[in-house]
């Protein structure tokens, strides 16, 4: 890793998609990411998949973190991924999901393009290290 890439600030969008109104986890991860030196944008509650796609593309983020506790992950997350793919942004965006995702749903989401899923109780440092190690390089 070059000195330039070590100095680069990782830009993250923490997103709440759908009708899920539980945002404590999103706020906690946003604060932890800021404390780790990442630049963090928070979407706010109740965003449609297309709004998340638009924000990801317009803000030119390196990482999209989707926080979802509603159980609608199999419907909403693939819509976000498809939208990113339409804009040509899926390959250069690290997509992580945090929240309650049953084991039987994880493979489908990773096959669709999610890079990692972090469930309740995941140590914050584990998530931060994953992002640092896997955030895409920028030209």
Short mmCIF file of C-alpha atoms in Angstrom, two decimals:
data_model
loop_
_atom_site.label_atom_id
_atom_site.label_comp_id
_atom_site.label_asym_id
_atom_site.label_seq_id
_atom_site.Cartn_x
_atom_site.Cartn_y
_atom_site.Cartn_z
CA UNK A 1 0.00 0.00 0.00
CA UNK A 2 1.38 3.39 -0.96
CA UNK A 3 1.61 6.39 1.35
CA UNK A 4 -1.09 8.11 -0.74
CA UNK A 5 -3.62 5.32 -0.21
CA UNK A 6 -2.86 5.22 3.50
CA UNK A 7 -3.63 8.95 3.72
CA UNK A 8 -6.83 8.72 1.68
CA UNK A 9 -10.02 9.28 3.62
CA UNK A 10 -12.54 6.49 3.10
CA UNK A 11 -15.97 7.93 2.26
CA UNK A 12 -18.95 5.99 3.64
CA UNK A 13 -22.71 6.27 3.30
CA UNK A 14 -24.66 4.70 6.15
CA UNK A 15 -28.15 4.04 4.84
CA UNK A 16 -31.51 3.12 6.30
CA UNK A 17 -33.66 1.66 3.54
CA UNK A 18 -37.37 0.99 3.66
CA UNK A 19 -39.71 1.45 6.59
CA UNK A 20 -37.23 0.27 9.22
CA UNK A 21 -37.33 2.95 11.93
CA UNK A 22 -34.64 1.51 14.17
CA UNK A 23 -31.57 3.68 13.67
CA UNK A 24 -29.52 3.28 16.84
CA UNK A 25 -27.15 0.81 15.17
CA UNK A 26 -26.73 3.10 12.17
CA UNK A 27 -25.80 5.99 14.48
CA UNK A 28 -23.39 3.81 16.46
CA UNK A 29 -21.57 2.58 13.35
CA UNK A 30 -21.51 6.08 11.84
CA UNK A 31 -19.86 7.42 14.99
CA UNK A 32 -17.37 4.53 15.11
CA UNK A 33 -16.48 5.05 11.45
CA UNK A 34 -15.95 8.79 12.06
CA UNK A 35 -13.77 7.98 15.07
CA UNK A 36 -11.76 5.65 12.81
CA UNK A 37 -11.09 8.55 10.42
CA UNK A 38 -13.70 7.77 7.78
CA UNK A 39 -15.84 10.48 6.22
CA UNK A 40 -19.44 9.49 6.96
CA UNK A 41 -22.73 10.52 5.42
CA UNK A 42 -25.97 9.32 7.03
CA UNK A 43 -29.04 8.89 4.82
CA UNK A 44 -31.65 9.40 7.51
CA UNK A 45 -34.62 7.10 7.98
CA UNK A 46 -37.10 5.59 5.52
CA UNK A 47 -35.15 5.92 2.27
CA UNK A 48 -36.28 4.19 -0.90
CA UNK A 49 -33.71 1.95 -2.62
CA UNK A 50 -33.40 4.47 -5.48
CA UNK A 51 -32.66 7.28 -3.01
CA UNK A 52 -29.82 5.20 -1.56
CA UNK A 53 -28.47 4.50 -5.06
CA UNK A 54 -28.63 8.19 -5.99
CA UNK A 55 -26.85 9.24 -2.79
CA UNK A 56 -24.16 6.58 -3.25
CA UNK A 57 -23.44 7.72 -6.80
CA UNK A 58 -23.73 11.47 -6.20
CA UNK A 59 -21.57 11.43 -3.07
CA UNK A 60 -19.01 9.16 -4.78
CA UNK A 61 -18.64 7.01 -1.68
CA UNK A 62 -16.22 4.12 -1.31
CA UNK A 63 -18.44 2.19 1.09
CA UNK A 64 -22.20 1.77 1.34
CA UNK A 65 -23.32 0.44 4.70
CA UNK A 66 -26.96 -0.63 4.74
CA UNK A 67 -28.48 -0.97 8.20
CA UNK A 68 -31.60 -3.12 8.13
CA UNK A 69 -33.59 -4.67 10.95
CA UNK A 70 -37.02 -4.88 9.32
CA UNK A 71 -36.67 -8.30 7.72
CA UNK A 72 -37.04 -6.78 4.24
CA UNK A 73 -33.38 -7.36 3.33
CA UNK A 74 -34.19 -9.92 0.60
CA UNK A 75 -36.35 -7.36 -1.20
CA UNK A 76 -34.66 -4.01 -0.53
CA UNK A 77 -30.95 -4.84 -0.65
CA UNK A 78 -31.10 -6.46 -4.12
CA UNK A 79 -32.94 -3.35 -5.41
CA UNK A 80 -30.09 -1.16 -4.14
CA UNK A 81 -27.50 -3.49 -5.68
CA UNK A 82 -29.32 -3.54 -9.04
CA UNK A 83 -29.49 0.26 -9.03
CA UNK A 84 -25.77 0.54 -8.30
CA UNK A 85 -25.09 -1.92 -11.11
CA UNK A 86 -27.20 0.17 -13.54
CA UNK A 87 -25.00 3.19 -12.76
CA UNK A 88 -21.81 1.15 -13.07
CA UNK A 89 -21.08 1.83 -9.40
CA UNK A 90 -21.42 -1.67 -7.93
CA UNK A 91 -17.91 -2.86 -8.79
CA UNK A 92 -16.19 0.11 -7.18
CA UNK A 93 -18.37 0.36 -4.06
CA UNK A 94 -17.83 -1.85 -1.02
CA UNK A 95 -21.34 -2.85 0.08
CA UNK A 96 -21.81 -4.02 3.64
CA UNK A 97 -25.01 -4.87 5.48
CA UNK A 98 -25.53 -4.60 9.20
CA UNK A 99 -28.47 -5.84 11.17
CA UNK A 100 -30.54 -8.95 11.47
CA UNK A 101 -30.02 -11.21 8.47
CA UNK A 102 -30.81 -14.89 9.06
CA UNK A 103 -28.06 -17.34 8.09
CA UNK A 104 -30.21 -18.84 5.33
CA UNK A 105 -30.46 -15.42 3.60
CA UNK A 106 -26.78 -14.50 3.67
CA UNK A 107 -25.62 -16.51 0.66
CA UNK A 108 -28.29 -14.99 -1.61
CA UNK A 109 -27.24 -11.47 -0.59
CA UNK A 110 -23.53 -12.13 -1.09
CA UNK A 111 -24.23 -13.68 -4.50
CA UNK A 112 -26.18 -10.53 -5.38
CA UNK A 113 -23.17 -8.33 -4.55
CA UNK A 114 -23.04 -7.70 -0.80
CA UNK A 115 -19.40 -7.86 0.30
CA UNK A 116 -20.01 -8.59 3.99
CA UNK A 117 -22.83 -8.94 6.49
CA UNK A 118 -22.33 -7.97 10.12
CA UNK A 119 -24.91 -9.18 12.61
CA UNK A 120 -25.72 -8.01 16.12
CA UNK A 121 -22.78 -8.30 18.49
CA UNK A 122 -20.09 -7.98 15.82
CA UNK A 123 -17.14 -6.14 17.40
CA UNK A 124 -16.94 -2.62 16.00
CA UNK A 125 -13.22 -3.02 15.32
CA UNK A 126 -13.93 -6.05 13.11
CA UNK A 127 -16.18 -3.96 10.89
CA UNK A 128 -13.71 -1.06 10.78
CA UNK A 129 -10.82 -3.35 9.85
CA UNK A 130 -12.91 -5.02 7.14
CA UNK A 131 -13.64 -1.62 5.60
CA UNK A 132 -10.01 -0.48 5.82
CA UNK A 133 -8.79 -3.69 4.18
CA UNK A 134 -11.46 -3.87 1.47
CA UNK A 135 -12.46 -0.32 0.52
CA UNK A 136 -11.79 0.10 -3.19
CA UNK A 137 -8.74 2.01 -4.33
CA UNK A 138 -9.51 5.28 -6.07
CA UNK A 139 -7.68 6.40 -9.19
#
